[in-house]
Coordinates of C-alpha atoms in Angstrom, one line a residue:
Chain W
M1 CA -2.9 6.6 1.5
F2 CA -3.6 2.9 1.3
T3 CA -1.4 2.5 -1.8
Y4 CA 1.4 4.4 -0.1
V5 CA 1.3 2.2 2.9
V6 CA 1.3 -1.0 0.8
R7 CA 4.2 0.4 -1.3
R8 CA 6.2 1.4 1.8
L9 CA 5.5 -2.0 3.4
L10 CA 6.8 -3.7 0.3
G11 CA 9.7 -1.3 0.3
T12 CA 10.8 -2.5 3.7
I13 CA 11.2 -6.1 2.5
P14 CA 14.7 -5.6 1.1
A15 CA 15.7 -3.8 4.3
L16 CA 14.3 -6.6 6.4
A17 CA 16.1 -9.2 4.2
G18 CA 19.3 -7.3 5.1
V19 CA 18.3 -7.4 8.8
V20 CA 17.9 -11.1 8.5
V21 CA 21.4 -11.5 6.9
I22 CA 23.0 -9.3 9.5
T23 CA 21.4 -11.2 12.4
F24 CA 22.6 -14.4 10.8
I25 CA 26.1 -13.0 10.3
V26 CA 26.2 -11.9 14.0
S27 CA 25.4 -15.4 15.2
R28 CA 27.6 -17.4 12.8
V29 CA 30.4 -15.4 11.4
L30 CA 31.7 -13.3 14.3
P31 CA 34.2 -15.0 16.6
G32 CA 32.4 -16.9 19.4
D33 CA 30.8 -20.3 19.1
P34 CA 27.2 -20.9 20.0
A35 CA 28.0 -24.7 20.5
V36 CA 30.7 -23.8 23.1
M37 CA 28.3 -21.4 24.8
I38 CA 25.6 -24.1 25.1
A39 CA 27.9 -26.8 26.2
G40 CA 29.9 -24.6 28.6
E41 CA 33.6 -23.7 28.7
Q42 CA 34.5 -27.0 30.4
A43 CA 32.8 -29.3 27.8
T44 CA 34.9 -31.8 25.9
P45 CA 35.4 -31.4 22.1
D46 CA 33.2 -34.4 21.5
V47 CA 30.2 -32.8 23.3
I48 CA 30.8 -29.6 21.5
N49 CA 30.9 -31.4 18.1
K50 CA 27.7 -33.2 18.9
I51 CA 25.9 -29.9 19.7
R52 CA 27.4 -28.4 16.5
V53 CA 25.9 -31.3 14.5
E54 CA 22.5 -30.9 16.3
L55 CA 22.5 -27.2 15.4
G56 CA 23.4 -27.9 11.8
M57 CA 26.6 -25.9 12.2
D58 CA 28.7 -28.6 10.5
K59 CA 27.0 -27.7 7.2
P60 CA 28.3 -25.1 4.8
L61 CA 27.3 -21.5 5.7
Y62 CA 24.8 -21.1 2.8
V63 CA 23.0 -24.3 3.9
Q64 CA 22.9 -23.0 7.4
F65 CA 21.4 -19.6 6.2
W66 CA 18.8 -21.4 4.0
R67 CA 17.7 -23.5 6.9
Y68 CA 17.6 -20.4 9.1
L69 CA 15.5 -18.6 6.5
V70 CA 13.0 -21.4 6.0
Q71 CA 12.5 -21.8 9.8
L72 CA 12.1 -18.0 10.1
L73 CA 9.4 -17.9 7.4
H74 CA 7.5 -20.6 9.2
G75 CA 7.5 -18.4 12.3
N76 CA 10.0 -20.6 14.0
L77 CA 12.4 -18.4 16.1
G78 CA 14.2 -21.4 17.5
F79 CA 14.1 -23.0 20.9
A80 CA 15.0 -21.4 24.2
W81 CA 17.2 -23.9 26.1
H82 CA 16.8 -22.2 29.4
T83 CA 13.0 -22.2 29.5
G84 CA 12.4 -25.4 27.5
H85 CA 9.9 -23.6 25.3
P86 CA 9.9 -22.3 21.7
V87 CA 11.1 -18.7 21.7
A88 CA 8.0 -17.6 19.8
S89 CA 5.7 -18.8 22.5
D90 CA 7.9 -17.3 25.3
F91 CA 7.7 -14.0 23.4
A92 CA 3.9 -14.2 23.0
V93 CA 3.4 -14.7 26.7
R94 CA 5.7 -11.8 27.7
F95 CA 5.0 -9.3 24.9
P96 CA 2.0 -7.5 26.5
A97 CA 4.1 -6.6 29.6
T98 CA 6.8 -5.0 27.4
L99 CA 4.2 -3.3 25.3
E100 CA 2.5 -1.8 28.4
L101 CA 5.8 -0.5 29.7
T102 CA 6.9 0.9 26.4
L103 CA 3.6 2.6 25.7
A104 CA 3.5 4.1 29.2
S105 CA 7.0 5.5 28.9
I106 CA 6.2 7.0 25.5
F107 CA 3.0 8.5 27.0
I108 CA 5.0 10.0 29.9
A109 CA 7.6 11.3 27.5
V110 CA 5.0 13.0 25.2
L111 CA 3.0 14.3 28.2
V112 CA 6.1 16.0 29.7
S113 CA 8.4 16.9 26.7
I114 CA 5.9 18.7 24.5
P115 CA 4.5 21.2 27.0
V116 CA 8.0 21.6 28.6
G117 CA 9.7 22.2 25.1
V118 CA 6.9 24.7 24.1
Y119 CA 7.1 26.6 27.3
A120 CA 10.8 26.7 27.3
A121 CA 10.7 28.1 23.8
T122 CA 8.2 30.8 24.6
K123 CA 10.2 31.8 27.7
K124 CA 13.6 31.7 26.0
E125 CA 16.6 32.4 28.2
S126 CA 14.5 32.3 31.4
I127 CA 15.5 30.1 34.4
F128 CA 12.9 27.5 33.3
D129 CA 14.5 27.4 29.8
H130 CA 18.0 27.0 31.3
L131 CA 16.8 24.3 33.7
T132 CA 15.1 22.4 30.8
R133 CA 18.4 22.4 28.9
V134 CA 20.4 21.2 31.9
F135 CA 17.8 18.5 32.5
S136 CA 17.9 17.4 28.8
L137 CA 21.7 17.1 28.8
V138 CA 21.9 15.3 32.1
G139 CA 19.0 13.1 31.2
A140 CA 20.7 11.9 28.0
C141 CA 24.0 11.2 29.9
T142 CA 22.4 9.3 32.8
P143 CA 22.6 5.5 32.7
I144 CA 19.1 4.1 32.7
F145 CA 20.1 1.2 35.0
W146 CA 21.5 3.6 37.6
L147 CA 18.5 5.9 37.4
G148 CA 16.1 2.9 38.0
L149 CA 18.0 1.8 41.1
I150 CA 18.1 5.4 42.5
L151 CA 14.3 5.7 41.9
I152 CA 13.8 2.4 43.8
Y153 CA 16.0 3.6 46.6
I154 CA 14.2 7.0 47.0
F155 CA 10.6 6.0 46.3
Y156 CA 10.6 2.4 47.7
A157 CA 13.4 2.0 50.3
K158 CA 13.3 5.5 51.7
L159 CA 9.9 7.1 51.2
G160 CA 7.9 3.9 50.9
W161 CA 5.6 5.5 48.3
A162 CA 6.2 2.9 45.6
P163 CA 5.4 -0.8 45.8
A164 CA 8.3 -3.3 45.9
P165 CA 9.9 -3.4 42.4
L166 CA 8.7 -6.9 41.7
G167 CA 6.5 -7.4 38.7
R168 CA 3.4 -5.8 37.3
I169 CA 1.0 -6.2 40.2
S170 CA 1.1 -7.0 43.9
Q171 CA 1.1 -10.7 44.7
S172 CA -1.9 -10.1 47.0
V173 CA -3.9 -8.7 44.1
N174 CA -5.5 -10.8 41.4
P175 CA -4.5 -9.7 37.8
P176 CA -7.5 -8.2 35.9
T177 CA -9.5 -10.2 33.4
H178 CA -7.4 -10.9 30.3
I179 CA -8.7 -8.7 27.5
T180 CA -5.6 -7.0 25.9
G181 CA -2.9 -8.3 28.3
L182 CA -2.1 -4.7 29.3
Y183 CA -3.0 -4.7 33.1
V184 CA -3.8 -1.0 33.4
L185 CA -6.1 -1.0 30.4
D186 CA -7.7 -4.4 31.3
S187 CA -8.4 -3.1 34.9
L188 CA -10.1 0.0 33.5
L189 CA -12.1 -2.0 31.0
S190 CA -13.2 -4.5 33.6
G191 CA -13.8 -1.8 36.2
D192 CA -11.4 -3.6 38.7
M193 CA -10.2 -0.6 40.7
V194 CA -8.0 -2.7 43.1
A195 CA -6.1 -4.1 40.2
L196 CA -5.9 -0.7 38.6
K197 CA -4.3 0.9 41.6
S198 CA -1.8 -1.9 42.1
S199 CA -0.9 -2.1 38.4
L200 CA -0.6 1.7 38.0
G201 CA 1.7 1.8 41.1
H202 CA 3.9 -0.9 39.7
L203 CA 4.0 0.7 36.2
L204 CA 4.9 4.3 37.2
L205 CA 8.5 3.9 38.3
P206 CA 9.8 1.7 35.5
A207 CA 7.9 3.7 32.9
L208 CA 9.4 7.0 34.3
C209 CA 12.8 5.4 34.3
L210 CA 12.5 4.2 30.7
S211 CA 11.1 7.6 29.5
T212 CA 13.8 9.9 31.0
S213 CA 16.1 9.8 28.0
T214 CA 13.3 10.1 25.5
M215 CA 11.9 13.0 27.5
A216 CA 15.2 14.7 27.5
I217 CA 15.8 14.4 23.8
A218 CA 12.2 15.2 22.8
S219 CA 11.9 18.3 25.0
R220 CA 15.1 19.7 23.5
M221 CA 13.9 19.0 20.0
M222 CA 10.5 20.5 20.8
R223 CA 12.1 23.6 22.1
A224 CA 14.3 24.0 19.0
S225 CA 11.5 23.5 16.5
M226 CA 9.2 25.7 18.4
L227 CA 11.7 28.5 18.5
E228 CA 12.0 28.2 14.7
V229 CA 8.2 28.3 14.3
L230 CA 7.7 31.2 16.6
S231 CA 9.8 33.5 14.3
Q232 CA 7.6 32.6 11.2
D233 CA 5.4 35.1 9.5
Y234 CA 2.2 33.2 10.0
M235 CA 2.7 33.4 13.8
R236 CA 3.0 37.2 13.5
T237 CA -0.2 37.1 11.4
A238 CA -2.0 35.0 14.0
R239 CA -1.1 37.5 16.7
A240 CA -2.0 40.5 14.4
K241 CA -5.5 38.9 14.0
G242 CA -5.9 39.4 17.7
L243 CA -5.8 35.7 18.7
P244 CA -5.0 35.0 22.3
E245 CA -1.3 34.1 22.9
R246 CA -2.3 30.6 24.1
Q247 CA -4.2 29.9 20.9
V248 CA -1.3 31.3 18.8
V249 CA 1.2 29.1 20.4
Y250 CA -0.8 25.9 20.9
K251 CA -2.9 25.9 17.8
H252 CA -0.8 27.6 15.2
G253 CA 2.7 27.0 16.6
L254 CA 2.4 23.5 18.0
K255 CA 1.0 21.8 14.9
N256 CA 3.9 23.1 12.8
A257 CA 6.6 22.4 15.4
V258 CA 5.6 19.0 16.5
I259 CA 6.8 17.0 13.5
P260 CA 10.5 16.8 14.3
T261 CA 9.7 15.8 17.8
L262 CA 7.4 13.0 16.5
T263 CA 10.3 11.8 14.3
I264 CA 12.6 11.7 17.3
L265 CA 10.0 9.8 19.3
G266 CA 9.8 7.3 16.5
L267 CA 13.6 6.9 16.4
Q268 CA 13.6 6.7 20.2
F269 CA 11.3 3.6 20.0
G270 CA 14.4 1.6 19.1
Y271 CA 16.2 3.0 22.2
L272 CA 13.2 2.1 24.3
L273 CA 13.4 -1.6 23.2
G274 CA 17.0 -1.7 24.3
G275 CA 16.1 0.3 27.5
A276 CA 13.3 -2.1 28.2
V277 CA 15.9 -4.9 28.6
I278 CA 17.6 -3.0 31.4
T279 CA 14.5 -1.5 33.0
E280 CA 12.6 -4.8 33.1
T281 CA 15.7 -6.4 34.7
I282 CA 15.8 -3.9 37.5
F283 CA 12.1 -3.8 38.2
A284 CA 11.7 -7.6 37.7
W285 CA 9.1 -6.7 35.1
P286 CA 8.0 -10.0 33.4
G287 CA 8.4 -8.9 29.8
I288 CA 10.6 -9.7 26.9
G289 CA 13.4 -7.5 28.2
S290 CA 13.9 -9.4 31.5
Y291 CA 13.6 -12.6 29.4
I292 CA 16.5 -11.5 27.2
T293 CA 18.6 -10.8 30.3
Q294 CA 17.9 -14.3 31.6
S295 CA 18.9 -15.6 28.2
I296 CA 22.1 -13.7 28.3
L297 CA 22.9 -15.1 31.7
A298 CA 22.1 -18.6 30.6
T299 CA 24.1 -18.0 27.3
D300 CA 21.0 -19.0 25.4
Y301 CA 21.5 -17.3 22.1
N302 CA 18.3 -18.1 20.1
P303 CA 16.1 -15.6 22.1
I304 CA 18.7 -12.9 21.8
Q305 CA 18.9 -13.4 18.0
A306 CA 15.1 -13.4 17.8
F307 CA 14.8 -10.3 19.9
T308 CA 17.3 -8.5 17.7
L309 CA 15.4 -9.4 14.6
I310 CA 12.0 -8.5 16.0
S311 CA 13.3 -5.2 17.4
A312 CA 14.5 -4.2 13.9
V313 CA 11.2 -5.2 12.3
I314 CA 9.2 -3.2 15.0
F315 CA 11.6 -0.3 14.6
S316 CA 11.1 -0.2 10.9
L317 CA 7.3 -0.4 11.2
V318 CA 7.2 2.3 13.9
N319 CA 9.1 4.6 11.6
L320 CA 6.6 4.0 8.8
G321 CA 3.8 4.7 11.4
V322 CA 5.6 8.0 12.2
E323 CA 5.5 9.0 8.5
L324 CA 1.7 8.3 8.4
V325 CA 1.2 10.5 11.5
W326 CA 3.1 13.3 9.8
A327 CA 0.6 13.3 7.0
M328 CA -2.3 13.4 9.4
I329 CA -0.9 16.4 11.3
D330 CA 0.5 18.3 8.4
P331 CA -1.7 18.3 5.3
R332 CA 1.2 19.8 3.3
I333 CA 3.0 16.4 3.5
R334 CA 1.6 14.3 0.8
L335 CA 2.3 10.6 0.9
Q336 CA 3.1 9.5 -2.6
Chain T
M1 CA 44.9 61.2 15.6
N2 CA 44.4 60.0 19.2
A3 CA 41.2 58.3 18.2
S4 CA 42.8 56.4 15.3
L5 CA 45.6 55.3 17.6
Q6 CA 43.1 54.0 20.1
I7 CA 41.3 52.1 17.4
Q8 CA 44.5 50.5 16.1
H9 CA 45.3 49.6 19.7
A10 CA 41.9 48.1 20.3
R11 CA 41.9 45.8 17.2
P12 CA 44.2 43.0 18.4
V13 CA 42.2 42.8 21.7
V14 CA 38.9 42.3 19.9
R15 CA 40.5 39.8 17.5
W16 CA 42.0 37.9 20.4
R17 CA 38.7 37.8 22.1
R18 CA 36.9 36.6 19.1
H19 CA 39.3 33.8 18.4
P20 CA 37.2 30.5 18.6
V21 CA 39.7 28.9 21.0
V22 CA 39.4 31.8 23.4
K23 CA 35.6 31.9 23.0
V24 CA 35.5 28.3 24.0
L25 CA 37.9 28.7 26.9
R26 CA 35.7 31.5 28.2
N27 CA 32.7 29.4 28.0
P28 CA 32.1 27.9 31.4
V29 CA 30.0 24.9 30.1
T30 CA 32.9 23.7 27.8
M31 CA 35.4 24.3 30.6
L32 CA 33.3 22.1 32.9
G33 CA 33.4 19.4 30.2
L34 CA 37.1 19.7 29.9
L35 CA 37.5 19.6 33.7
L36 CA 35.4 16.4 33.9
V37 CA 37.4 14.7 31.2
V38 CA 40.7 15.8 32.6
V39 CA 39.7 14.5 36.1
W40 CA 38.7 11.1 34.8
L41 CA 41.8 10.8 32.6
F42 CA 43.9 11.7 35.6
C43 CA 42.2 9.1 37.7
G44 CA 42.7 6.5 35.0
V45 CA 46.4 7.3 34.5
F46 CA 47.4 7.8 38.1
A47 CA 44.9 5.4 39.6
P48 CA 47.5 3.7 41.9
L49 CA 48.4 7.1 43.3
V50 CA 44.9 8.4 43.7
A51 CA 43.2 5.2 45.1
P52 CA 43.9 4.7 48.8
Y53 CA 43.2 0.9 48.7
N54 CA 43.8 -2.0 46.4
P55 CA 40.5 -2.1 44.4
D56 CA 40.3 -5.9 44.3
Q57 CA 41.4 -6.7 47.9
P58 CA 38.4 -8.0 49.9
N59 CA 38.2 -7.2 53.6
V60 CA 35.1 -9.0 55.0
S61 CA 35.4 -7.2 58.4
A62 CA 34.9 -3.9 56.7
A63 CA 32.0 -5.0 54.4
L64 CA 29.1 -2.6 53.6
Q65 CA 30.4 0.4 55.5
A66 CA 28.6 3.7 54.7
P67 CA 30.8 6.5 53.3
G68 CA 33.0 8.0 56.0
I69 CA 36.5 9.2 56.7
H70 CA 38.3 5.9 56.1
H71 CA 36.2 5.0 53.1
L72 CA 35.2 8.1 51.3
F73 CA 32.6 6.3 49.1
G74 CA 32.0 3.4 51.6
T75 CA 32.7 -0.3 51.0
D76 CA 31.0 -3.0 49.0
N77 CA 29.7 -6.4 50.1
Y78 CA 33.3 -7.8 50.1
G79 CA 34.6 -4.9 52.0
R80 CA 36.4 -3.4 49.0
D81 CA 36.8 0.4 49.0
V82 CA 34.2 1.8 46.5
F83 CA 36.3 5.0 46.0
S84 CA 39.3 3.0 44.9
R85 CA 37.2 0.8 42.6
V86 CA 35.6 3.9 41.0
V87 CA 39.0 5.4 40.4
Y88 CA 40.3 2.2 38.9
G89 CA 37.1 1.9 36.9
A90 CA 38.3 4.8 34.8
R91 CA 41.2 2.6 33.7
I92 CA 38.6 0.2 32.1
S93 CA 35.8 2.5 30.9
I94 CA 37.9 5.2 29.2
P95 CA 40.2 2.8 27.2
T96 CA 37.1 0.7 26.3
S97 CA 35.4 3.7 24.8
L98 CA 38.6 4.8 23.1
V99 CA 39.0 1.5 21.4
A100 CA 35.3 1.3 20.5
V101 CA 35.3 4.7 18.9
A102 CA 38.5 3.9 17.1
I103 CA 36.8 0.8 15.7
S104 CA 33.7 2.8 14.6
F105 CA 36.0 5.5 13.1
G106 CA 38.5 3.1 11.5
I107 CA 35.8 1.1 9.7
G108 CA 33.1 3.8 9.2
V109 CA 35.3 6.6 7.8
P110 CA 37.0 4.5 5.0
L111 CA 33.6 3.1 4.1
G112 CA 32.0 6.5 4.0
A113 CA 34.9 7.9 2.0
V114 CA 34.8 5.1 -0.6
A115 CA 31.0 5.4 -0.9
G116 CA 31.1 9.1 -1.3
Y117 CA 34.1 9.3 -3.6
Y118 CA 33.2 6.5 -6.1
G119 CA 29.4 6.8 -6.0
G120 CA 27.3 4.5 -8.2
T121 CA 27.0 0.8 -7.2
V122 CA 29.8 0.9 -4.7
S123 CA 28.1 3.7 -2.8
A124 CA 24.7 2.1 -3.0
V125 CA 26.0 -1.3 -1.7
I126 CA 27.9 0.3 1.2
M127 CA 25.3 2.9 2.3
R128 CA 22.4 0.4 2.1
G129 CA 24.5 -1.9 4.3
M130 CA 24.9 1.0 6.7
D131 CA 21.1 1.7 6.6
M132 CA 20.5 -1.9 7.5
L133 CA 22.8 -1.7 10.5
L134 CA 20.9 1.5 11.5
A135 CA 17.7 -0.5 11.4
F136 CA 18.7 -2.2 14.6
P137 CA 18.3 -0.4 18.0
S138 CA 21.9 0.2 19.0
L139 CA 21.9 -1.4 22.4
V140 CA 20.0 -4.4 21.2
L141 CA 22.6 -4.9 18.4
A142 CA 25.5 -4.4 20.8
M143 CA 23.9 -7.0 23.1
A144 CA 23.5 -9.5 20.2
I145 CA 27.2 -9.0 19.1
A146 CA 28.6 -9.2 22.6
A147 CA 26.4 -12.2 23.4
A148 CA 27.5 -14.0 20.2
M149 CA 31.1 -13.4 21.0
G150 CA 30.9 -14.4 24.6
P151 CA 31.0 -11.9 27.5
G152 CA 34.2 -10.0 28.1
L153 CA 36.0 -6.7 27.7
R154 CA 37.0 -7.5 24.1
S155 CA 33.5 -8.3 23.1
A156 CA 32.1 -5.1 24.7
M157 CA 34.7 -3.0 22.8
I158 CA 33.9 -4.7 19.5
A159 CA 30.2 -4.6 20.0
V160 CA 30.1 -0.9 20.9
G161 CA 32.5 -0.2 18.0
I162 CA 30.5 -2.0 15.4
V163 CA 27.3 -0.3 16.5
G164 CA 28.9 3.1 15.9
V165 CA 30.2 2.3 12.3
P166 CA 27.1 3.5 10.4
E167 CA 27.2 6.9 12.1
Y168 CA 30.8 7.6 11.0
A169 CA 30.2 6.2 7.5
R170 CA 27.2 8.5 7.0
L171 CA 29.0 11.5 8.2
M172 CA 32.1 10.8 6.1
Y173 CA 29.9 10.0 3.1
G174 CA 28.2 13.4 3.3
Q175 CA 31.5 15.2 3.7
T176 CA 33.1 13.4 0.8
M177 CA 30.1 14.0 -1.4
S178 CA 30.3 17.7 -0.8
L179 CA 34.1 17.9 -1.0
R180 CA 34.7 15.8 -4.2
S181 CA 33.3 18.5 -6.5
R182 CA 35.3 21.3 -4.9
E183 CA 38.0 23.0 -7.0
F184 CA 41.0 21.9 -5.0
V185 CA 40.0 18.3 -5.3
E186 CA 39.4 18.6 -9.1
A187 CA 42.7 20.4 -9.5
S188 CA 44.5 17.6 -7.7
A189 CA 42.8 15.0 -10.0
T190 CA 43.9 17.1 -13.0
F191 CA 47.5 17.0 -11.8
G192 CA 47.3 13.2 -11.9
S193 CA 46.9 12.4 -8.2
T194 CA 45.7 8.9 -7.5
N195 CA 42.2 8.5 -6.0
R196 CA 43.8 7.2 -2.8
A197 CA 46.0 10.3 -2.6
I198 CA 43.1 12.6 -3.2
V199 CA 41.1 11.0 -0.4
M200 CA 44.0 10.9 2.0
K201 CA 45.5 14.3 1.3
H202 CA 42.6 16.5 0.4
I203 CA 39.2 15.0 1.4
L204 CA 40.1 13.4 4.8
P205 CA 41.8 16.5 6.3
N206 CA 39.0 18.7 5.2
A207 CA 36.4 16.3 6.6
L208 CA 38.1 15.7 9.9
A209 CA 36.5 18.5 12.0
P210 CA 33.0 17.1 12.2
L211 CA 34.4 13.6 12.6
I212 CA 36.5 14.7 15.6
V213 CA 33.5 16.4 17.2
N214 CA 31.4 13.3 16.6
A215 CA 34.1 11.1 18.0
T216 CA 34.5 13.2 21.2
I217 CA 30.7 13.0 21.9
G218 CA 30.8 9.3 20.8
L219 CA 33.3 8.6 23.6
G220 CA 30.7 9.6 26.2
F221 CA 28.1 7.4 24.7
A222 CA 30.5 4.5 24.3
I223 CA 31.2 4.7 28.0
L224 CA 27.5 4.5 28.6
T225 CA 26.8 1.6 26.2
A226 CA 29.8 -0.4 27.4
A227 CA 28.7 0.1 31.0
S228 CA 25.2 -1.0 30.0
L229 CA 26.6 -4.2 28.6
S230 CA 28.6 -4.9 31.7
F231 CA 25.5 -4.3 33.8
L232 CA 23.8 -7.0 31.8
G233 CA 26.7 -9.3 32.3
L234 CA 28.0 -9.1 28.7
G235 CA 31.0 -6.8 29.3
V236 CA 33.7 -6.8 31.8
Q237 CA 33.4 -9.7 34.3
P238 CA 33.9 -9.5 38.1
P239 CA 36.0 -9.0 40.1
T240 CA 37.5 -6.3 37.7
A241 CA 36.5 -2.9 38.9
E242 CA 34.2 -1.6 36.1
W243 CA 31.5 1.0 36.7
G244 CA 28.5 -0.9 35.0
D245 CA 29.5 -4.1 36.7
M246 CA 29.9 -2.3 40.1
I247 CA 26.3 -1.0 39.8
S248 CA 25.1 -4.5 38.9
E249 CA 26.7 -5.9 42.0
G250 CA 25.4 -3.1 44.2
S251 CA 21.9 -3.4 42.8
Q252 CA 21.0 -6.2 45.3
Y253 CA 21.8 -3.9 48.2
I254 CA 19.8 -0.9 47.2
V255 CA 16.5 -2.1 48.6
T256 CA 18.1 -2.5 52.0
G257 CA 19.2 1.1 51.9
D258 CA 22.9 0.6 51.0
W259 CA 22.9 3.3 48.4
W260 CA 26.6 4.1 48.0
M261 CA 27.6 0.9 46.0
V262 CA 25.3 2.0 43.2
T263 CA 25.4 5.8 43.5
F264 CA 29.1 6.5 43.0
P265 CA 29.8 4.4 40.0
G266 CA 26.6 5.8 38.4
L267 CA 27.8 9.3 39.0
A268 CA 31.2 8.3 37.5
I269 CA 29.4 7.1 34.3
A270 CA 27.1 10.2 34.2
T271 CA 29.9 12.7 34.8
S272 CA 32.4 11.2 32.3
T273 CA 29.7 10.9 29.6
L274 CA 28.6 14.5 30.4
G275 CA 32.2 15.7 30.2
F276 CA 32.8 14.2 26.7
N277 CA 29.5 15.6 25.5
L278 CA 30.2 19.1 26.7
L279 CA 33.7 19.0 25.4
G280 CA 32.4 17.8 22.1
D281 CA 30.0 20.7 21.9
G282 CA 32.8 23.1 22.7
L283 CA 35.1 21.6 20.0
R284 CA 32.3 21.9 17.5
D285 CA 32.4 25.7 18.1
I286 CA 36.1 25.7 17.3
L287 CA 36.4 23.2 14.6
D288 CA 33.0 23.2 12.9
P289 CA 31.3 26.5 13.7
R290 CA 28.7 26.1 11.0
Q291 CA 27.2 23.1 12.8
S292 CA 27.3 24.9 16.2
S293 CA 24.1 24.3 18.2
E294 CA 24.1 27.9 19.6

């Protein structure tokens, strides 16, 4: 297992090198001039030239790439003009918020999609099954930014059940003691029930909003793979042994059917990173996503470039993680 | 004698009913998709006739009116008619998605065909390049491209188009790989056809069905992605009536209970995306029944 992980990690290096090249190409080769964006449309050619020299853009492309690579290997993701801080330190401050939101949305998606998909498959062609299919189709077609706003309208403006969509915790509540940076977990670990209630309340709507599409796709995948598993011989054998239906479905069926859903959840992680940019903007969630939106509005390109790169790295690592989970769930899969 | 006559009589009816086009037309879900697409195409083409007001004309005295008889979908903070803006929005969103899908198709399909037909190093270089593009979460990559090019409609089209390239390249690659060893392709090569002629005359027409299905479903997702870019300020810029941008403008008013500025453009995005998805699924049943989901 260890050898496999090391080999796979080494195997991702060429892919990551490609990712670095693409990120560089996007910033330097496509039409659009970062110097003009920093200086503004009204800037004089002199000012633009000065910025171009400062950024090293007057140098040949291969020199620019080499400099970019050296900086990157030193952990330097550039400087964010609009905050006045290095991008890496801005990311470090904001990362726990995004991680908390993403993990919560995956948690909700798993919690809902797996039982729903299994139940829909066991009750094929029932009303529940049809409703699940409609939901999964509509869920995949609904714009996340619209859904977020509608959730705010219903649960905050109309019903008053949710707190104001402003940040991770109410302003009147002190954040929990910093342990992991994840407010819900930190509140639990430090036994701070007031912070727990407030942070959970703030987390629920954005996490629900972000998880909808994943929930829709994963429940459809779970239904499809469960249907296939239900028709297998070993399921008939399990029933013939006299096992209760519940045990047949959840013990024998689920373990065999869950792998494609896990793969989808892994692939959806990339979508969640993109979705986090939108969700965090709507709910004023102080994570990397809302930081990226601010960077877009300030035409500050370095943070966007860094986010693109980091997203691709995280995406590749999550997919490796999914492969490892496969092997844990299904002993027939040997990692070699 | 009578029985055999009846059977002969019945055959054409059964065949007619089993024809894939008829099966699809009898499928209410596909028809719903077609209806949604036709409605939005109609709105886009005949927007000046459908929309009761000028979509860009502010009217401060009529600002923030709830939906009613005079303004079916209400008015926005500048007093512009939301219904008219939603109708005109189709003129932006649908062509944007068409151009974006054309870019994905126009770049992805030739790359996939070349990689699949020639194999070897060419294939390895192209397909690894595609894999690298796939390593990026699609919305994040679209954001990076649109941000690098500067906000605007053109950037949004190109960004959404580039993000879709690997999907078409992979699809065409798979199709070409399976078609190139077929007898009719080998026969054409034996008769001295050039590689270009073989790809254009034999491989592409036979690979077209799944590509068309993918492109139809892709149109829906292109609308969604382009609207997301506009919502973030990277796509179409105000005051142009565009669904994502309209939601962005209306988002400030949702907490005060003015729901209509956000709700209707959102429904427009969801229904048009849904329409192209359902239509794409239906087309798959006609064009590519082996891949049918049902």
